[in-house]
Amino acid sequence: MSEPKIAIQVDDLTVAYNYKPVLWDIDLHVPEGVLMAIVGPNGAGKSTLIKAILGILDPIAGSVAIYGKPYEKQRKLVAYVPQKGSVDWDFPTTALDVVMMGTYGQLGWIKRPGSKEKKASLEALEKVGMLAFKNRQISQLSGGQQQRVFLARALVQDASIYFMDEPFQGVDATTEIAIINILKELRKAGKTVVVVHHDLQTVPEYFDWVTFLNVKKIATGPVKEIFNDDNLTKTYGINYKVAVNK
Amino acid sequence: MTSPQIEIQLIAAVVAVACAIPGVFLVLRKMALISDAISHSILPGIVLGFFITHDLNSPLLILMAAVTGVITVILVEAIQNTGLVKEDTAIGLVFPALFSIGVIMIAKNANDVHLDVDAVLLGELAFAPFDRLLMGGMDMGPKSLWIMGSILVITIALLLLFYKELKVSTFDVGLSSALGISPVIMHYGLMSISSVTVVGAFDAVGAILVVALMIAPAATAYLLTSDLKKMLILSVVFGVFSAIAGYWMAHLLDASISGSMTTMLGIVFLMVYLFAPRKGLIAVLYRQNQQRTEVSLITFLLHLNNHTEVAERHINHLQEHINWRRVRSKTVVELALKNNMIEIEDEVVSLTQKGKEFTDLALEYILTNKDEKIEPMKDDFFLFRG
Amino acid sequence: MDILEYFQLVTTDYTLRTITLGTAVLGAICGMLGGFAVLRKQSLLGDAISHAALPGIAIAFLITGAKDTNTLLLGALVSGVLGTFWIRGIIKKTHLKTDTALGLILSLFFGFGMLLLTFIQKQPNANQAGLDKYLFGQAATLVESDVSLMVWVTSTALLILLLFWKEFKILLFDAEYTQTLGFNTKFIDGLITFFIVLAIVLGLQTVGVVLMSAMLLAPAAAARQWTNKLSTMILLAAIFGAFSGVFGTAISASQNNLSTGPVIVLVAAVFVLISFVFSPGRGLLFRQIRFQQNRRDLELQKTLQFMYGIAKTHTNIGHPHAIRILNNFQGFTKKSLKELEEKQWITLDGQQWAMTEEGFSKAKNLYNQPSNND
């Protein structure tokens, strides 16, 4: 069996907010086709890592490559689901409109979305079970529904790599299951999915790859091999025991 | 100096002090713009009060206008609570509307009201000494001095009485409720005092400049200290200085006194903004540059520590892998060499004993989330700073 | 002249037509761009910018000695932009918060401007009459060249808006996401800010520095209440703005001694008030009505459920019961019983009630689906 391709390669990445480093010298290689969780305590720099990979934050050192090339050149291979709380949901727009925004990157400057983009957006909405709500104003959606709309917006980007910042934050159980099923489908289709995740209990059930992060990278690899009390303790500081059904 | 000149300066100084004290708390509580809203929206209150009392200096008028100020705050909060618009929009909607009503009321009754638009915006400090308080035929001095003096005395008395409560409720709302200090009472107490002060000062310096007198001294002081007591004292000093210097500048240019006072406040703020020792622009830019180099240095050392393989430690690798621009990597390497942290042999960089110690210690702090300890550690290790 | 006369004269009188066109165009551009300011949570930045423009007007006058509007507005633009940059500098480089920075720049620049204005007024040879109008605005001083400048700027803004509509929309909603898609967010952001500053500067002559911000906010805040669609909101804001401008000017022109600014602002405030109360989707009135309606529905349902509890014990659900057994249940009134009858859920016969088939199945369904109406 040949070595899988490296989808995301992070080298010596150091990121600072106001010159206070929040990520130190991170090296991270994510193989293609995994469903990976990034776990770590609050303030460990999980979101920061994603944002630095996506070029939202400027690192003070280090480099990021998507399939061997800088992010700017591979933008169209990448989709992003930001934290739900990062936007104003009272914004005057509909669910369908938000999903259509996922097509803007492919369209580039000035060109407007047409019927092709609309069709793709409707399909994405259907995939997340939100087609009935396409004309709903986004503030009238529940937290879980809003998260599904965000997911649909990323799906419509039709990318190879998906980054998601806490997609299970504040969503109902049904939505959580729906989302994880879609993520597993994406993996089956050979996509790479990176998820900032909080709930350690569900890591073995949902993911096949995991990165422990606490300012420095603690460990990264297959869940089966490295998701253990030793790494959890190293990451969370205290003597961490998690009820993992092995 | 003539006697009216002294009196004007005295009034200006008293107004400045009376404004500076509540201003400090408004700035600390992130409510600076409320003073802007109050100062505009009290105008209809003043005009209405004038119709009733026919005396701009009547305490009743001051009370009525101050009530308008508090109503403004309540109105803004009510609109915010409907959720129909964002918070700042609520402020931006309420005060122009009320101010417009005031301006129109003045315009429609121009013959009856002794106010004109210039007075609304600028006040009439130059005329203040001519409106005198007569008691039993005795000249007791300018009326506005008495009014602002009384407001100042009340403000200081309340400040001394409730200093502890104000401090706690400003810096830690949770703790203050736990201690039984009602945040609501402190909030509306401060709003009431601010309203009264704005109304009293309005006559002297006008609607918009009273905002400057409240915010500018406090903001300037906040760039120099974070200690509440020092901040109060400094704002009072800045306020009084600008009031008196402003008076003389106006005298020199033959221009508006309150305009000059504000301009002086602006100059003082600009100076402090640029040159404040720790929080001024120049200091901040210098420190950011230093910290960028030092953070880069630590990153560099950590990298050397992490990688034993020669390829990763080659001097050319800095540009390639760590992705630094040439200039910065040169600065970093030079700094590391000067501090005896690294040695270079055949273009391969390695840590020295001292560098290793420093890196291990830094690593420990980083991993235990004690980043703040890195700063004093630098003092121990560095001979030269970035 | 009263307002009716004003509108009669608009069709015939050249000057009036110019002024009316000017305020309409101004209201439209302010409403349009104000929509963006409100959605960017920069409502009060406009206030700071307009105040910061005052010293620019005075300095432009001092340098050129000219009363030419375009020169003065250029000065206003420069000083407004300067103020904007300083506000950003304060927020980024010091620990002073946004509100403090805005209040500082607003009051300090304005104070400096007033110093210069009073200084200019005292100059013996200065031809200074007319600078005062920039405080509260005087639409009557608009001439054709002013209006054509407004039309020109507004058309450009409209063109840019249509061209970059998609980019504006996505930036307003989710700036970081926009960046990951490869759009230069700094450019889009700069474009919006520049046009907002431009609109403010254009309005200074008509509305004045003191109240200009309301001209941006009020139409947009009113428009937001009527629609959940960005394009409709911007269009409505432009319409509200134009109407405020025209009506405000008409009223102030038909009265003596009234500056235009305050009147326009009050007209716009009336639009806001009406929108807050009467808009069907979000308005307070309908919200209250809906609230009452829900409560009444809930009470009816509770009554029906209680009846269901009684009826269920009988084999014949239509078995009549005395109304007074409902007495241990407090939630019913004569009126609510009537309403239940109207819905054909129960039948009333003197002091007796009986459940219908329909009411029975309705009540049963109420049990089965615990209030899951999304």
Short mmCIF file of N, CA, C and O in Angstrom, two decimals, chain A residues 51 54-56 71 75 80 82 86-93 97-98 101-102 104-105 107-113 136-138 140 145 150 153 157, chain C residues 39 41 92 161-170 172-177 179-185 187-188 224 227-231 233 282 374:
data_model
loop_
_atom_site.label_atom_id
_atom_site.label_comp_id
_atom_site.label_asym_id
_atom_site.label_seq_id
_atom_site.Cartn_x
_atom_site.Cartn_y
_atom_site.Cartn_z
N LYS A 51 -7.52 29.05 11.96
CA LYS A 51 -7.50 30.37 11.32
C LYS A 51 -6.15 30.67 10.70
O LYS A 51 -6.06 31.35 9.68
N LEU A 54 -5.92 28.83 7.45
CA LEU A 54 -6.76 29.46 6.44
C LEU A 54 -6.30 30.86 6.07
O LEU A 54 -6.94 31.54 5.26
N GLY A 55 -5.22 31.32 6.69
CA GLY A 55 -4.69 32.64 6.34
C GLY A 55 -5.46 33.80 6.91
O GLY A 55 -5.25 34.95 6.53
N ILE A 56 -6.39 33.52 7.85
CA ILE A 56 -7.11 34.63 8.50
C ILE A 56 -6.17 35.33 9.47
O ILE A 56 -6.22 36.54 9.64
N TYR A 71 -1.60 28.17 0.79
CA TYR A 71 -3.05 28.24 0.84
C TYR A 71 -3.63 29.13 -0.26
O TYR A 71 -4.63 28.80 -0.88
N ARG A 75 -6.87 27.71 -2.52
CA ARG A 75 -8.08 28.19 -1.86
C ARG A 75 -9.32 27.38 -2.25
O ARG A 75 -10.16 27.06 -1.43
N TYR A 80 -14.69 26.18 4.77
CA TYR A 80 -14.54 26.56 6.17
C TYR A 80 -15.92 26.76 6.79
O TYR A 80 -16.79 27.42 6.21
N PRO A 82 -17.12 28.48 10.11
CA PRO A 82 -16.69 29.21 11.31
C PRO A 82 -17.59 28.89 12.50
O PRO A 82 -18.63 28.23 12.34
N SER A 86 -19.85 33.56 15.57
CA SER A 86 -18.99 34.61 15.03
C SER A 86 -19.73 35.58 14.12
O SER A 86 -19.18 36.57 13.68
N VAL A 87 -20.98 35.29 13.79
CA VAL A 87 -21.71 36.22 12.91
C VAL A 87 -22.99 36.70 13.59
O VAL A 87 -23.44 36.14 14.57
N ASP A 88 -23.55 37.74 13.00
CA ASP A 88 -24.78 38.34 13.51
C ASP A 88 -25.96 37.66 12.82
O ASP A 88 -26.21 37.89 11.64
N TRP A 89 -26.71 36.83 13.56
CA TRP A 89 -27.78 36.08 12.92
C TRP A 89 -29.02 36.93 12.69
O TRP A 89 -30.01 36.47 12.12
N ASP A 90 -28.99 38.17 13.14
CA ASP A 90 -30.11 39.06 12.85
C ASP A 90 -29.92 39.75 11.50
O ASP A 90 -30.70 40.61 11.10
N PHE A 91 -28.88 39.38 10.80
CA PHE A 91 -28.61 39.98 9.49
C PHE A 91 -29.77 39.70 8.54
O PHE A 91 -30.29 38.58 8.50
N PRO A 92 -30.20 40.71 7.77
CA PRO A 92 -31.37 40.50 6.91
C PRO A 92 -31.06 39.63 5.70
O PRO A 92 -30.77 40.14 4.63
N THR A 93 -31.16 38.33 5.88
CA THR A 93 -30.91 37.43 4.75
C THR A 93 -31.56 36.07 5.04
O THR A 93 -31.92 35.79 6.17
N ASP A 97 -29.79 32.23 0.86
CA ASP A 97 -28.81 33.27 0.56
C ASP A 97 -27.47 32.98 1.21
O ASP A 97 -26.41 33.17 0.62
N VAL A 98 -27.52 32.54 2.48
CA VAL A 98 -26.28 32.24 3.20
C VAL A 98 -25.55 31.10 2.51
O VAL A 98 -24.34 31.15 2.30
N MET A 101 -23.62 31.98 -0.50
CA MET A 101 -22.33 32.64 -0.27
C MET A 101 -21.18 31.65 -0.47
O MET A 101 -20.06 32.04 -0.79
N GLY A 102 -21.46 30.37 -0.27
CA GLY A 102 -20.42 29.36 -0.47
C GLY A 102 -19.92 29.31 -1.91
O GLY A 102 -18.82 28.86 -2.17
N TYR A 104 -19.49 32.00 -3.79
CA TYR A 104 -18.84 33.27 -4.15
C TYR A 104 -17.36 33.09 -4.47
O TYR A 104 -16.82 33.77 -5.34
N GLY A 105 -16.71 32.20 -3.71
CA GLY A 105 -15.27 32.01 -3.92
C GLY A 105 -14.97 31.52 -5.33
O GLY A 105 -14.04 32.01 -5.98
N LEU A 107 -16.87 31.96 -7.89
CA LEU A 107 -17.28 32.99 -8.85
C LEU A 107 -16.24 34.08 -9.00
O LEU A 107 -16.05 34.63 -10.08
N GLY A 108 -15.56 34.41 -7.90
CA GLY A 108 -14.60 35.50 -7.95
C GLY A 108 -15.30 36.85 -7.91
O GLY A 108 -16.49 36.94 -7.64
N TRP A 109 -14.53 37.90 -8.20
CA TRP A 109 -15.05 39.26 -8.07
C TRP A 109 -16.21 39.52 -9.04
O TRP A 109 -16.21 39.03 -10.16
N ILE A 110 -17.14 40.32 -8.58
CA ILE A 110 -18.20 40.95 -9.38
C ILE A 110 -19.23 39.97 -9.96
O ILE A 110 -20.42 40.20 -9.87
N LYS A 111 -18.80 38.84 -10.53
CA LYS A 111 -19.75 37.91 -11.15
C LYS A 111 -20.82 37.45 -10.14
O LYS A 111 -20.51 37.13 -9.01
N ARG A 112 -22.07 37.45 -10.59
CA ARG A 112 -23.16 37.08 -9.68
C ARG A 112 -23.49 35.59 -9.80
O ARG A 112 -23.34 35.02 -10.88
N PRO A 113 -23.99 35.01 -8.72
CA PRO A 113 -24.42 33.61 -8.81
C PRO A 113 -25.63 33.48 -9.73
O PRO A 113 -26.53 34.32 -9.72
N ARG A 136 -36.49 30.97 4.90
CA ARG A 136 -36.62 31.45 6.28
C ARG A 136 -35.53 32.47 6.58
O ARG A 136 -34.37 32.29 6.19
N GLN A 137 -35.92 33.56 7.27
CA GLN A 137 -34.92 34.52 7.73
C GLN A 137 -34.03 33.81 8.76
O GLN A 137 -34.54 33.05 9.60
N ILE A 138 -32.73 34.04 8.71
CA ILE A 138 -31.83 33.20 9.50
C ILE A 138 -32.00 33.38 11.01
O ILE A 138 -31.68 32.48 11.77
N GLN A 140 -34.71 33.36 12.48
CA GLN A 140 -35.85 32.55 12.89
C GLN A 140 -35.53 31.06 12.90
O GLN A 140 -36.42 30.23 13.06
N GLN A 145 -30.37 24.45 13.44
CA GLN A 145 -30.67 24.75 12.04
C GLN A 145 -29.66 25.73 11.45
O GLN A 145 -29.24 25.59 10.30
N PHE A 150 -24.83 26.64 7.95
CA PHE A 150 -23.39 26.89 7.81
C PHE A 150 -22.69 25.70 7.15
O PHE A 150 -21.80 25.86 6.32
N ARG A 153 -23.37 25.69 3.53
CA ARG A 153 -22.57 26.70 2.83
C ARG A 153 -21.18 26.14 2.50
O ARG A 153 -20.63 26.42 1.44
N GLN A 157 -19.25 24.62 -1.42
CA GLN A 157 -17.93 24.98 -1.92
C GLN A 157 -17.28 23.81 -2.64
O GLN A 157 -16.29 23.98 -3.35
N LEU C 39 -25.59 47.94 9.75
CA LEU C 39 -25.33 46.50 9.80
C LEU C 39 -23.90 46.20 10.22
O LEU C 39 -23.61 45.13 10.72
N LYS C 41 -22.47 47.69 12.56
CA LYS C 41 -22.42 48.14 13.95
C LYS C 41 -21.49 49.35 14.08
O LYS C 41 -20.73 49.48 15.01
N LYS C 92 -6.76 50.52 18.10
CA LYS C 92 -5.81 49.44 17.85
C LYS C 92 -4.58 49.51 18.75
O LYS C 92 -4.08 48.49 19.19
N LEU C 161 -22.05 50.06 -5.76
CA LEU C 161 -22.88 49.20 -4.93
C LEU C 161 -23.41 48.02 -5.74
O LEU C 161 -23.36 46.86 -5.31
N LEU C 162 -23.90 48.29 -6.95
CA LEU C 162 -24.44 47.22 -7.78
C LEU C 162 -23.33 46.28 -8.24
O LEU C 162 -23.48 45.07 -8.25
N LEU C 163 -22.20 46.88 -8.57
CA LEU C 163 -21.07 46.10 -9.06
C LEU C 163 -20.57 45.14 -7.99
O LEU C 163 -20.36 43.96 -8.21
N PHE C 164 -20.39 45.65 -6.76
CA PHE C 164 -19.79 44.85 -5.69
C PHE C 164 -20.83 44.37 -4.68
O PHE C 164 -20.51 44.11 -3.53
N TRP C 165 -22.07 44.30 -5.12
CA TRP C 165 -23.16 43.93 -4.20
C TRP C 165 -22.86 42.64 -3.45
O TRP C 165 -22.98 42.55 -2.23
N LYS C 166 -22.47 41.62 -4.20
CA LYS C 166 -22.20 40.32 -3.62
C LYS C 166 -21.09 40.42 -2.58
O LYS C 166 -21.21 39.89 -1.47
N GLU C 167 -20.03 41.17 -2.91
CA GLU C 167 -18.90 41.29 -2.00
C GLU C 167 -19.30 42.07 -0.74
O GLU C 167 -18.92 41.70 0.37
N PHE C 168 -20.07 43.14 -0.92
CA PHE C 168 -20.52 43.92 0.24
C PHE C 168 -21.34 43.05 1.17
O PHE C 168 -21.15 43.04 2.38
N LYS C 169 -22.26 42.30 0.57
CA LYS C 169 -23.17 41.51 1.38
C LYS C 169 -22.42 40.48 2.21
O LYS C 169 -22.62 40.38 3.42
N ILE C 170 -21.52 39.75 1.58
CA ILE C 170 -20.85 38.67 2.31
C ILE C 170 -19.89 39.25 3.35
O ILE C 170 -19.77 38.73 4.45
N LEU C 172 -20.32 42.04 5.04
CA LEU C 172 -21.13 42.50 6.17
C LEU C 172 -21.56 41.33 7.03
O LEU C 172 -21.61 41.43 8.25
N PHE C 173 -21.85 40.20 6.40
CA PHE C 173 -22.36 39.07 7.17
C PHE C 173 -21.25 38.31 7.87
O PHE C 173 -21.37 37.98 9.05
N ASP C 174 -20.15 38.04 7.18
CA ASP C 174 -19.15 37.15 7.74
C ASP C 174 -17.77 37.49 7.16
O ASP C 174 -17.35 36.90 6.17
N ALA C 175 -17.08 38.41 7.82
CA ALA C 175 -15.84 38.95 7.25
C ALA C 175 -14.73 37.89 7.15
O ALA C 175 -14.04 37.82 6.13
N GLU C 176 -14.58 37.07 8.18
CA GLU C 176 -13.47 36.11 8.16
C GLU C 176 -13.68 35.07 7.06
O GLU C 176 -12.74 34.67 6.37
N TYR C 177 -14.93 34.63 6.92
CA TYR C 177 -15.25 33.66 5.88
C TYR C 177 -14.93 34.26 4.50
O TYR C 177 -14.38 33.59 3.63
N GLN C 179 -12.73 36.35 3.79
CA GLN C 179 -11.29 36.33 3.59
C GLN C 179 -10.83 34.95 3.12
O GLN C 179 -10.00 34.85 2.22
N THR C 180 -11.40 33.89 3.70
CA THR C 180 -10.95 32.56 3.30
C THR C 180 -11.33 32.24 1.86
O THR C 180 -10.72 31.39 1.23
N LEU C 181 -12.35 32.94 1.34
CA LEU C 181 -12.74 32.70 -0.05
C LEU C 181 -11.82 33.41 -1.02
O LEU C 181 -11.94 33.25 -2.23
N GLY C 182 -10.91 34.23 -0.49
CA GLY C 182 -9.93 34.87 -1.36
C GLY C 182 -10.26 36.30 -1.74
O GLY C 182 -9.61 36.88 -2.60
N PHE C 183 -11.28 36.88 -1.09
CA PHE C 183 -11.58 38.28 -1.37
C PHE C 183 -10.70 39.18 -0.52
O PHE C 183 -10.42 38.86 0.63
N ASN C 184 -10.28 40.29 -1.09
CA ASN C 184 -9.50 41.26 -0.34
C ASN C 184 -10.45 42.08 0.53
O ASN C 184 -11.06 43.04 0.08
N THR C 185 -10.60 41.66 1.78
CA THR C 185 -11.61 42.28 2.63
C THR C 185 -11.24 43.73 2.96
O THR C 185 -12.12 44.56 3.14
N PHE C 187 -9.95 45.87 0.99
CA PHE C 187 -10.39 46.70 -0.13
C PHE C 187 -11.90 46.96 -0.05
O PHE C 187 -12.35 48.11 -0.15
N ILE C 188 -12.67 45.89 0.17
CA ILE C 188 -14.13 46.05 0.23
C ILE C 188 -14.49 46.97 1.39
O ILE C 188 -15.30 47.89 1.26
N ARG C 224 -35.02 48.53 8.28
CA ARG C 224 -34.72 47.18 8.78
C ARG C 224 -35.97 46.48 9.33
O ARG C 224 -36.08 45.26 9.28
N THR C 227 -38.40 44.49 6.48
CA THR C 227 -37.98 43.44 5.57
C THR C 227 -36.87 42.59 6.17
O THR C 227 -36.16 43.04 7.06
N ASN C 228 -36.73 41.39 5.65
CA ASN C 228 -35.62 40.53 6.04
C ASN C 228 -34.70 40.27 4.86
O ASN C 228 -34.00 39.28 4.82
N LYS C 229 -34.75 41.17 3.91
CA LYS C 229 -33.93 41.00 2.72
C LYS C 229 -33.04 42.22 2.59
O LYS C 229 -33.53 43.35 2.65
N LEU C 230 -31.75 41.98 2.40
CA LEU C 230 -30.81 43.10 2.40
C LEU C 230 -31.14 44.10 1.29
O LEU C 230 -31.18 45.31 1.52
N SER C 231 -31.40 43.60 0.07
CA SER C 231 -31.61 44.53 -1.04
C SER C 231 -32.86 45.39 -0.80
O SER C 231 -32.85 46.59 -1.03
N MET C 233 -34.08 46.12 2.08
CA MET C 233 -33.79 47.04 3.16
C MET C 233 -33.06 48.29 2.66
O MET C 233 -33.40 49.42 3.01
N ARG C 282 -41.75 42.72 12.85
CA ARG C 282 -40.97 42.94 14.06
C ARG C 282 -41.58 43.97 14.99
O ARG C 282 -41.15 44.12 16.12
N ASP C 374 -42.16 24.76 15.39
CA ASP C 374 -40.94 25.52 15.11
C ASP C 374 -41.26 26.79 14.34
O ASP C 374 -41.88 26.71 13.32
#
